Amino acid sequence: MCILWTSFFTSCSETVEASGESTLFPAVNQSIDFKLYPNDMAKNDSAAAHLARGVMLMVHPEAAYTLSFDIDPTQPTPELQLFRTYEVNGREGYVNFTKVRTLMPTVVGNRYVYSFTCHENKMSIWATTLGVDGKYYEGKVENVRLNGVGTNSTHFSINLIVVGAMEKTKDGLSIEEFSSYLLSAFREKYYGVTIDTLYVRYANTHPTLGYKYPAEIPWVAGESSEDMFVSELAGWPEDNLRNALNIIMVHSISKNEIMGFAHLFSGVLGSGDESSVVIGEHVRKTGGGLELLSAYTIAMTAIHESGHFFGLRHTSTTRRDLSHETESGLMVLSGDLSNMEDGLTDTPFCIDVFRSTLYKTAGVGDAVYRSSSIGCLAKSGIETCPDVNNIMFPITVSDTIDAIFTEQQMEIIRSSLMIFPH
């Protein structure tokens, strides 16, 4: 058993089946701490090292996948076993496993390649093992990749869900005016895909949940409800909105200097726990008080967080990206240091971001967009980072008006969109 996010599962089928019938479950004496996302180019050395005893794979309906890694010539060829996960009754967060299929690889160059297609009704989390004669594979697993190909549309719509009391942006735009601005910004920055429509819905008008979200009270993500993603508002009950990208706009976020957050590779367009992108109209300042943000800053926050939603990492890793928060509130470095870089050849990397003290406090969500003053950036050396003009740079800088996605980043966004059902 392990702690991980679970979903409802239906049967899946694979293209290659091994002759062995033994079942080698993920190791039950350890938690499964590492996950592979489709088309992620980061090194993921920790996931590679644990692949034999169990890592998580994120898979989607009707998408075709290959899991591959370098051949260790000193060891026999391992078989890959894939497992569904299901919740253990009465133990929240714990799961057990049932085997989906056992696969043998094809050999392509110096790599083992395992191929499978998944027939699911929604996004799911699987677990792996690698085995030889019923025992965990003892060879080296290096340069692991999970590649996914889908056939869904490269078009999508956005549902901007406004929660609680709002005012005009710092530069005087109303919500309706801001929504037009946001659509234009998304269409400019997401140049490799098509944004069909941006809808605006107000939480207080939701047909069944509106009473929970009074329009006159400011909503603070992380304080106003236990679910900081306000997940129940995703999958708005209108045909055109059920499978949109949900952007939840709140008054502010409870943590200082945080303007927005999203999970890395959220994986779901429409309804789903923690599947929304959250942005604030205000940012809480470390010295106290709130700062009302401009339309540009709010829009770029939404675009940056949506990049995480579609599978993009920060161009330069922060200490927070590779840390977890302990029960006492301390941030402890515990992640995969091989993922210091996003693995893309057209996104520069800046070590000054990781060395910076800007990220030694706790944030919220898997990926956060943080504000900072130019003076603070200058002291840390971050203002000269070569990736400061990339949308996925982890800190917003007021004068980076020409921030872009690179071609490789757009290809990841495009491939993810084709995997996500919508």
Short mmCIF file of C-alpha atoms in Angstrom, two decimals:
data_model
loop_
_atom_site.label_atom_id
_atom_site.label_comp_id
_atom_site.label_asym_id
_atom_site.label_seq_id
_atom_site.Cartn_x
_atom_site.Cartn_y
_atom_site.Cartn_z
CA MET A 1 0.00 0.00 0.00
CA CYS A 2 1.10 3.57 -0.58
CA ILE A 3 -0.13 7.09 -0.34
CA LEU A 4 -1.18 8.49 -3.68
CA TRP A 5 -4.00 10.23 -5.53
CA THR A 6 -6.53 7.70 -6.87
CA SER A 7 -9.32 7.72 -9.44
CA PHE A 8 -12.07 5.38 -10.65
CA PHE A 9 -10.74 2.76 -13.04
CA THR A 10 -12.04 0.60 -15.86
CA SER A 11 -10.22 -2.10 -17.79
CA CYS A 12 -7.24 -1.34 -20.03
CA SER A 13 -5.47 -3.38 -22.69
CA GLU A 14 -1.89 -3.46 -23.93
CA THR A 15 -0.33 -4.31 -27.25
CA VAL A 16 2.29 -6.80 -26.05
CA GLU A 17 1.83 -9.51 -23.42
CA ALA A 18 4.53 -11.54 -21.73
CA SER A 19 4.26 -15.29 -21.26
CA GLY A 20 4.94 -15.20 -17.50
CA GLU A 21 1.94 -15.40 -15.17
CA SER A 22 3.50 -14.53 -11.81
CA THR A 23 2.49 -11.28 -10.13
CA LEU A 24 5.15 -9.02 -8.65
CA PHE A 25 3.35 -6.32 -6.68
CA PRO A 26 4.89 -2.93 -5.89
CA ALA A 27 6.99 -3.13 -2.73
CA VAL A 28 4.64 -2.77 0.25
CA ASN A 29 7.36 -1.77 2.69
CA GLN A 30 7.84 1.63 1.05
CA SER A 31 5.61 4.43 -0.17
CA ILE A 32 5.52 5.19 -3.88
CA ASP A 33 7.02 8.66 -3.91
CA PHE A 34 7.78 9.20 -7.58
CA LYS A 35 5.55 9.75 -10.58
CA LEU A 36 6.19 9.83 -14.32
CA TYR A 37 4.21 12.26 -16.45
CA PRO A 38 3.68 11.77 -20.20
CA ASN A 39 6.25 13.58 -22.35
CA ASP A 40 8.11 15.07 -19.38
CA MET A 41 11.71 15.62 -20.47
CA ALA A 42 13.27 16.08 -17.01
CA LYS A 43 15.77 13.35 -16.07
CA ASN A 44 13.64 11.75 -13.33
CA ASP A 45 16.58 9.74 -12.00
CA SER A 46 14.74 8.92 -8.77
CA ALA A 47 11.77 7.51 -10.66
CA ALA A 48 14.16 5.48 -12.79
CA ALA A 49 15.88 4.07 -9.71
CA HIS A 50 12.52 3.01 -8.20
CA LEU A 51 10.83 1.77 -11.39
CA ALA A 52 11.42 -1.89 -10.54
CA ARG A 53 9.79 -1.68 -7.10
CA GLY A 54 7.09 0.81 -7.97
CA VAL A 55 6.52 4.27 -9.39
CA MET A 56 3.30 5.96 -10.46
CA LEU A 57 2.29 6.54 -14.09
CA MET A 58 -0.36 9.06 -15.12
CA VAL A 59 -2.46 7.63 -17.98
CA HIS A 60 -5.46 8.90 -19.94
CA PRO A 61 -8.37 7.41 -21.90
CA GLU A 62 -7.49 6.07 -25.35
CA ALA A 63 -3.94 7.44 -25.28
CA ALA A 64 -1.06 5.27 -26.50
CA TYR A 65 2.07 5.09 -24.35
CA THR A 66 5.63 3.85 -24.43
CA LEU A 67 7.70 3.42 -21.28
CA SER A 68 11.39 3.13 -22.17
CA PHE A 69 14.87 3.12 -20.61
CA ASP A 70 18.45 2.17 -21.46
CA ILE A 71 19.37 -1.53 -21.64
CA ASP A 72 21.66 -2.87 -18.93
CA PRO A 73 23.62 -5.55 -20.88
CA THR A 74 24.70 -7.29 -17.65
CA GLN A 75 21.13 -8.28 -16.75
CA PRO A 76 18.38 -10.38 -18.38
CA THR A 77 15.45 -8.63 -20.04
CA PRO A 78 12.84 -7.59 -17.45
CA GLU A 79 9.10 -7.79 -17.81
CA LEU A 80 6.99 -4.77 -16.90
CA GLN A 81 3.87 -5.28 -14.78
CA LEU A 82 1.22 -2.56 -14.62
CA PHE A 83 -1.27 -2.24 -11.76
CA ARG A 84 -4.48 -0.39 -11.14
CA THR A 85 -4.81 1.22 -7.76
CA TYR A 86 -7.93 1.25 -5.63
CA GLU A 87 -8.74 2.80 -2.30
CA VAL A 88 -8.61 0.80 0.91
CA ASN A 89 -11.94 1.12 2.68
CA GLY A 90 -11.73 3.27 5.77
CA ARG A 91 -8.10 4.34 5.15
CA GLU A 92 -8.07 7.64 3.35
CA GLY A 93 -5.09 8.06 1.02
CA TYR A 94 -4.11 4.36 1.06
CA VAL A 95 -4.46 2.08 -1.95
CA ASN A 96 -4.06 -1.54 -2.99
CA PHE A 97 -3.24 -2.93 -6.40
CA THR A 98 -4.71 -5.22 -9.04
CA LYS A 99 -2.60 -6.28 -12.01
CA VAL A 100 -3.54 -4.93 -15.41
CA ARG A 101 -1.08 -6.78 -17.64
CA THR A 102 2.50 -8.05 -17.95
CA LEU A 103 4.56 -6.77 -20.87
CA MET A 104 7.81 -7.71 -22.56
CA PRO A 105 9.72 -4.99 -24.41
CA THR A 106 10.79 -4.48 -27.94
CA VAL A 107 14.41 -3.39 -28.38
CA VAL A 108 14.98 -0.09 -30.18
CA GLY A 109 18.64 0.80 -30.43
CA ASN A 110 20.02 0.47 -26.90
CA ARG A 111 16.66 0.87 -25.19
CA TYR A 112 13.84 -1.32 -23.91
CA VAL A 113 10.46 -0.04 -25.10
CA TYR A 114 7.19 -1.23 -23.52
CA SER A 115 4.03 -0.23 -25.41
CA PHE A 116 0.45 -0.08 -24.18
CA THR A 117 -2.84 1.64 -24.92
CA CYS A 118 -5.26 2.55 -22.18
CA HIS A 119 -9.05 2.34 -22.53
CA GLU A 120 -10.18 4.36 -19.52
CA ASN A 121 -13.20 6.50 -18.84
CA LYS A 122 -11.08 9.13 -17.06
CA MET A 123 -7.51 9.97 -16.09
CA SER A 124 -5.97 7.33 -13.82
CA ILE A 125 -2.86 6.55 -11.82
CA TRP A 126 -1.14 3.22 -12.38
CA ALA A 127 1.82 1.62 -10.62
CA THR A 128 4.75 -0.37 -12.05
CA THR A 129 7.14 -3.17 -11.26
CA LEU A 130 10.01 -4.67 -13.26
CA GLY A 131 10.77 -8.33 -12.71
CA VAL A 132 12.85 -11.30 -13.76
CA ASP A 133 11.66 -14.79 -12.74
CA GLY A 134 9.37 -13.39 -10.07
CA LYS A 135 12.02 -11.17 -8.45
CA TYR A 136 12.55 -7.44 -8.73
CA TYR A 137 14.85 -6.46 -11.59
CA GLU A 138 18.36 -5.69 -10.30
CA GLY A 139 19.75 -3.94 -13.35
CA LYS A 140 20.38 -0.23 -13.78
CA VAL A 141 17.42 1.76 -15.09
CA GLU A 142 18.62 4.99 -16.68
CA ASN A 143 17.14 7.70 -18.92
CA VAL A 144 13.56 6.62 -18.32
CA ARG A 145 10.82 8.18 -20.48
CA LEU A 146 7.04 7.91 -20.51
CA ASN A 147 5.84 9.10 -23.92
CA GLY A 148 2.16 9.57 -24.67
CA VAL A 149 0.25 10.19 -27.89
CA GLY A 150 -3.42 11.12 -28.03
CA THR A 151 -5.89 12.00 -30.75
CA ASN A 152 -7.95 14.67 -29.01
CA SER A 153 -8.42 18.16 -30.39
CA THR A 154 -5.83 20.91 -30.05
CA HIS A 155 -8.70 23.33 -29.41
CA PHE A 156 -9.97 24.12 -25.93
CA SER A 157 -12.06 26.71 -24.11
CA ILE A 158 -11.48 28.49 -20.82
CA ASN A 159 -13.99 28.85 -18.00
CA LEU A 160 -13.04 31.83 -15.83
CA ILE A 161 -14.88 31.26 -12.55
CA VAL A 162 -15.03 34.37 -10.36
CA VAL A 163 -15.40 33.59 -6.66
CA GLY A 164 -16.56 36.16 -4.12
CA ALA A 165 -16.13 39.92 -4.03
CA MET A 166 -14.01 41.54 -6.74
CA GLU A 167 -13.02 45.05 -7.76
CA LYS A 168 -11.49 46.52 -10.89
CA THR A 169 -7.88 45.60 -11.58
CA LYS A 170 -5.10 48.01 -10.65
CA ASP A 171 -5.32 49.50 -14.14
CA GLY A 172 -9.10 49.85 -13.98
CA LEU A 173 -10.48 46.82 -15.85
CA SER A 174 -13.79 45.30 -14.78
CA ILE A 175 -14.15 41.51 -14.75
CA GLU A 176 -15.81 41.53 -18.17
CA GLU A 177 -13.08 43.78 -19.59
CA PHE A 178 -10.40 41.64 -17.96
CA SER A 179 -11.89 38.47 -19.45
CA SER A 180 -11.49 39.90 -22.96
CA TYR A 181 -7.93 40.89 -22.14
CA LEU A 182 -7.21 37.41 -20.75
CA LEU A 183 -8.54 35.67 -23.87
CA SER A 184 -6.37 37.85 -26.08
CA ALA A 185 -3.30 37.14 -23.92
CA PHE A 186 -3.90 33.37 -23.98
CA ARG A 187 -4.32 33.38 -27.74
CA GLU A 188 -1.05 35.28 -28.15
CA LYS A 189 1.05 33.18 -25.79
CA TYR A 190 -0.46 29.75 -26.60
CA TYR A 191 0.46 30.14 -30.25
CA GLY A 192 0.62 26.41 -31.07
CA VAL A 193 -2.97 25.55 -30.09
CA THR A 194 -6.39 27.19 -30.42
CA ILE A 195 -8.39 28.86 -27.65
CA ASP A 196 -11.99 28.77 -28.89
CA THR A 197 -13.87 30.76 -26.25
CA LEU A 198 -13.42 32.23 -22.80
CA TYR A 199 -16.54 32.00 -20.67
CA VAL A 200 -17.09 33.95 -17.47
CA ARG A 201 -19.13 32.42 -14.67
CA TYR A 202 -19.70 33.70 -11.15
CA ALA A 203 -19.60 31.21 -8.30
CA ASN A 204 -22.63 32.77 -6.58
CA THR A 205 -24.75 31.93 -9.66
CA HIS A 206 -23.83 28.23 -9.75
CA PRO A 207 -27.15 26.35 -10.03
CA THR A 208 -26.54 24.07 -7.02
CA LEU A 209 -23.53 25.50 -5.15
CA GLY A 210 -24.04 29.23 -5.46
CA TYR A 211 -25.24 29.66 -1.87
CA LYS A 212 -21.73 28.73 -0.65
CA TYR A 213 -20.08 31.60 -2.47
CA PRO A 214 -21.71 34.96 -1.63
CA ALA A 215 -20.72 37.66 -4.09
CA GLU A 216 -20.11 40.30 -1.42
CA ILE A 217 -17.48 38.39 0.62
CA PRO A 218 -13.80 38.23 -0.49
CA TRP A 219 -12.68 34.63 -1.10
CA VAL A 220 -9.20 33.73 0.16
CA ALA A 221 -7.77 30.49 -1.27
CA GLY A 222 -6.40 28.43 1.59
CA GLU A 223 -8.60 30.10 4.23
CA SER A 224 -12.17 30.38 3.00
CA SER A 225 -12.53 26.60 2.54
CA GLU A 226 -10.48 23.45 3.10
CA ASP A 227 -10.20 22.92 -0.65
CA MET A 228 -7.90 25.70 -1.81
CA PHE A 229 -8.52 24.64 -5.44
CA VAL A 230 -12.30 25.11 -5.02
CA SER A 231 -12.57 21.89 -7.02
CA GLU A 232 -16.35 21.53 -6.75
CA LEU A 233 -16.82 24.49 -9.11
CA ALA A 234 -14.87 22.76 -11.90
CA GLY A 235 -16.89 20.98 -14.57
CA TRP A 236 -19.54 23.71 -14.58
CA PRO A 237 -22.92 22.11 -15.43
CA GLU A 238 -23.32 23.54 -18.93
CA ASP A 239 -22.50 21.56 -22.04
CA ASN A 240 -19.93 24.03 -23.38
CA LEU A 241 -18.15 24.30 -20.03
CA ARG A 242 -17.93 20.72 -18.78
CA ASN A 243 -14.56 20.10 -20.45
CA ALA A 244 -13.02 23.56 -20.31
CA LEU A 245 -9.81 24.68 -18.61
CA ASN A 246 -11.08 25.96 -15.26
CA ILE A 247 -9.38 29.12 -14.00
CA ILE A 248 -10.62 30.04 -10.53
CA MET A 249 -10.19 33.75 -9.79
CA VAL A 250 -10.26 34.64 -6.09
CA HIS A 251 -9.71 37.80 -4.09
CA SER A 252 -6.32 36.57 -2.81
CA ILE A 253 -4.26 33.56 -1.71
CA SER A 254 -3.50 33.03 1.96
CA LYS A 255 0.29 32.69 1.57
CA ASN A 256 2.51 35.76 1.21
CA GLU A 257 3.75 36.73 -2.28
CA ILE A 258 1.81 33.93 -4.01
CA MET A 259 -0.23 35.09 -7.00
CA GLY A 260 -1.39 31.72 -8.35
CA PHE A 261 -0.96 27.96 -8.17
CA ALA A 262 -1.71 24.73 -10.02
CA HIS A 263 -0.63 21.11 -9.95
CA LEU A 264 2.11 20.08 -12.33
CA PHE A 265 0.35 18.14 -15.10
CA SER A 266 -3.12 18.34 -13.55
CA GLY A 267 -4.29 16.06 -16.31
CA VAL A 268 -8.02 16.88 -16.44
CA LEU A 269 -10.03 19.38 -18.46
CA GLY A 270 -13.37 19.79 -16.70
CA SER A 271 -14.29 18.33 -13.33
CA GLY A 272 -11.83 16.65 -11.00
CA ASP A 273 -10.23 17.12 -7.61
CA GLU A 274 -7.59 19.86 -7.69
CA SER A 275 -7.87 20.13 -11.47
CA SER A 276 -8.29 23.91 -11.53
CA VAL A 277 -5.82 26.75 -11.94
CA VAL A 278 -6.17 29.33 -9.15
CA ILE A 279 -5.22 33.01 -9.51
CA GLY A 280 -5.59 35.96 -7.14
CA GLU A 281 -6.72 39.50 -7.87
CA HIS A 282 -4.57 40.65 -4.94
CA VAL A 283 -1.27 39.41 -3.54
CA ARG A 284 -0.47 39.36 0.18
CA LYS A 285 2.79 41.14 0.90
CA THR A 286 5.40 39.85 3.32
CA GLY A 287 5.47 43.16 5.15
CA GLY A 288 1.70 43.09 5.58
CA GLY A 289 -1.26 44.27 3.57
CA LEU A 290 -2.60 43.45 0.12
CA GLU A 291 -1.55 44.70 -3.29
CA LEU A 292 -4.11 44.96 -6.08
CA LEU A 293 -2.62 43.51 -9.27
CA SER A 294 -2.72 44.78 -12.84
CA ALA A 295 -4.58 42.97 -15.61
CA TYR A 296 -1.24 42.04 -17.20
CA THR A 297 0.14 40.48 -14.00
CA ILE A 298 -3.06 38.50 -13.33
CA ALA A 299 -3.20 37.29 -16.95
CA MET A 300 0.45 36.24 -17.00
CA THR A 301 -0.07 34.39 -13.72
CA ALA A 302 -2.96 32.48 -15.30
CA ILE A 303 -0.88 31.68 -18.40
CA HIS A 304 2.09 30.53 -16.29
CA GLU A 305 -0.02 28.31 -14.02
CA SER A 306 -1.83 26.85 -17.03
CA GLY A 307 1.61 25.92 -18.36
CA HIS A 308 2.10 23.78 -15.23
CA PHE A 309 -1.39 22.35 -15.76
CA PHE A 310 -0.30 21.12 -19.20
CA GLY A 311 2.96 19.63 -17.94
CA LEU A 312 5.59 22.37 -18.01
CA ARG A 313 8.12 22.63 -15.22
CA HIS A 314 9.82 25.85 -14.17
CA THR A 315 12.69 26.70 -16.49
CA SER A 316 14.84 27.16 -13.37
CA THR A 317 14.05 25.01 -10.35
CA THR A 318 13.36 26.61 -7.00
CA ARG A 319 14.13 25.12 -3.61
CA ARG A 320 10.40 24.85 -3.08
CA ASP A 321 9.99 22.71 -6.22
CA LEU A 322 12.21 20.05 -4.65
CA SER A 323 10.98 20.34 -1.06
CA HIS A 324 8.09 19.20 1.10
CA GLU A 325 6.55 20.80 4.15
CA THR A 326 6.89 18.95 7.46
CA GLU A 327 4.20 18.89 10.14
CA SER A 328 6.10 21.65 11.95
CA GLY A 329 5.93 23.86 8.86
CA LEU A 330 9.59 23.53 7.81
CA MET A 331 10.42 23.09 4.13
CA VAL A 332 12.80 20.13 3.76
CA LEU A 333 14.74 19.48 0.56
CA SER A 334 13.65 16.00 -0.53
CA GLY A 335 12.97 15.96 -4.26
CA ASP A 336 14.83 14.58 -7.26
CA LEU A 337 17.88 16.80 -7.78
CA SER A 338 18.24 15.43 -11.31
CA ASN A 339 15.15 17.51 -12.12
CA MET A 340 16.95 20.79 -11.48
CA GLU A 341 16.50 21.37 -15.23
CA ASP A 342 13.34 20.77 -17.25
CA GLY A 343 15.20 18.70 -19.86
CA LEU A 344 14.37 21.02 -22.77
CA THR A 345 17.23 22.23 -24.94
CA ASP A 346 15.65 25.59 -25.79
CA THR A 347 15.00 26.78 -22.21
CA PRO A 348 18.05 28.21 -20.41
CA PHE A 349 18.66 27.29 -16.78
CA CYS A 350 19.69 29.63 -13.96
CA ILE A 351 21.25 28.15 -10.81
CA ASP A 352 20.83 31.49 -9.00
CA VAL A 353 17.11 30.73 -8.61
CA PHE A 354 17.83 27.57 -6.64
CA ARG A 355 20.46 29.30 -4.55
CA SER A 356 18.14 32.18 -3.78
CA THR A 357 16.54 32.71 -0.37
CA LEU A 358 13.29 33.73 -2.08
CA TYR A 359 11.90 30.20 -1.82
CA LYS A 360 12.73 29.12 1.72
CA THR A 361 9.17 29.71 2.94
CA ALA A 362 6.24 27.42 2.33
CA GLY A 363 3.88 27.93 -0.59
CA VAL A 364 0.73 26.21 -1.77
CA GLY A 365 0.05 23.72 -4.54
CA ASP A 366 2.66 21.91 -6.60
CA ALA A 367 3.68 24.93 -8.63
CA VAL A 368 3.35 28.56 -7.58
CA TYR A 369 3.92 31.91 -9.25
CA ARG A 370 5.61 34.33 -6.92
CA SER A 371 6.05 38.09 -7.01
CA SER A 372 9.25 39.90 -6.11
CA SER A 373 10.72 43.37 -6.30
CA ILE A 374 13.50 44.24 -8.73
CA GLY A 375 15.70 45.18 -5.78
CA CYS A 376 15.30 41.74 -4.27
CA LEU A 377 16.07 40.11 -7.59
CA ALA A 378 19.18 42.23 -8.05
CA LYS A 379 20.56 41.15 -4.67
CA SER A 380 20.11 37.49 -5.59
CA GLY A 381 21.51 37.76 -9.13
CA ILE A 382 18.22 36.53 -10.58
CA GLU A 383 17.59 39.65 -12.66
CA THR A 384 20.36 38.51 -15.05
CA CYS A 385 19.06 34.94 -15.47
CA PRO A 386 18.94 33.93 -19.17
CA ASP A 387 15.41 32.53 -18.79
CA VAL A 388 13.91 35.59 -17.11
CA ASN A 389 11.81 36.27 -20.25
CA ASN A 390 10.31 32.77 -20.36
CA ILE A 391 6.72 32.36 -19.21
CA MET A 392 7.77 29.45 -16.98
CA PHE A 393 10.40 31.45 -15.09
CA PRO A 394 9.21 31.02 -11.50
CA ILE A 395 9.15 34.69 -10.48
CA THR A 396 7.14 37.42 -12.14
CA VAL A 397 9.22 40.41 -13.18
CA SER A 398 7.33 43.60 -14.02
CA ASP A 399 9.24 44.56 -17.16
CA THR A 400 9.20 41.17 -18.96
CA ILE A 401 6.39 42.16 -21.31
CA ASP A 402 7.64 39.88 -24.09
CA ALA A 403 7.65 36.62 -22.10
CA ILE A 404 7.16 33.57 -24.34
CA PHE A 405 6.85 29.81 -24.48
CA THR A 406 9.60 28.16 -26.53
CA GLU A 407 8.88 25.74 -29.37
CA GLN A 408 9.63 22.70 -27.19
CA GLN A 409 7.40 24.01 -24.39
CA MET A 410 4.57 24.53 -26.87
CA GLU A 411 5.04 20.98 -28.17
CA ILE A 412 4.56 19.63 -24.63
CA ILE A 413 1.41 21.75 -24.22
CA ARG A 414 0.11 20.52 -27.57
CA SER A 415 0.83 16.86 -26.80
CA SER A 416 -0.82 17.13 -23.38
CA LEU A 417 -3.90 18.74 -24.89
CA MET A 418 -4.18 15.85 -27.34
CA ILE A 419 -3.96 13.37 -24.43
CA PHE A 420 -6.55 15.11 -22.22
CA PRO A 421 -10.13 14.13 -23.13
CA HIS A 422 -12.25 17.17 -23.97
#
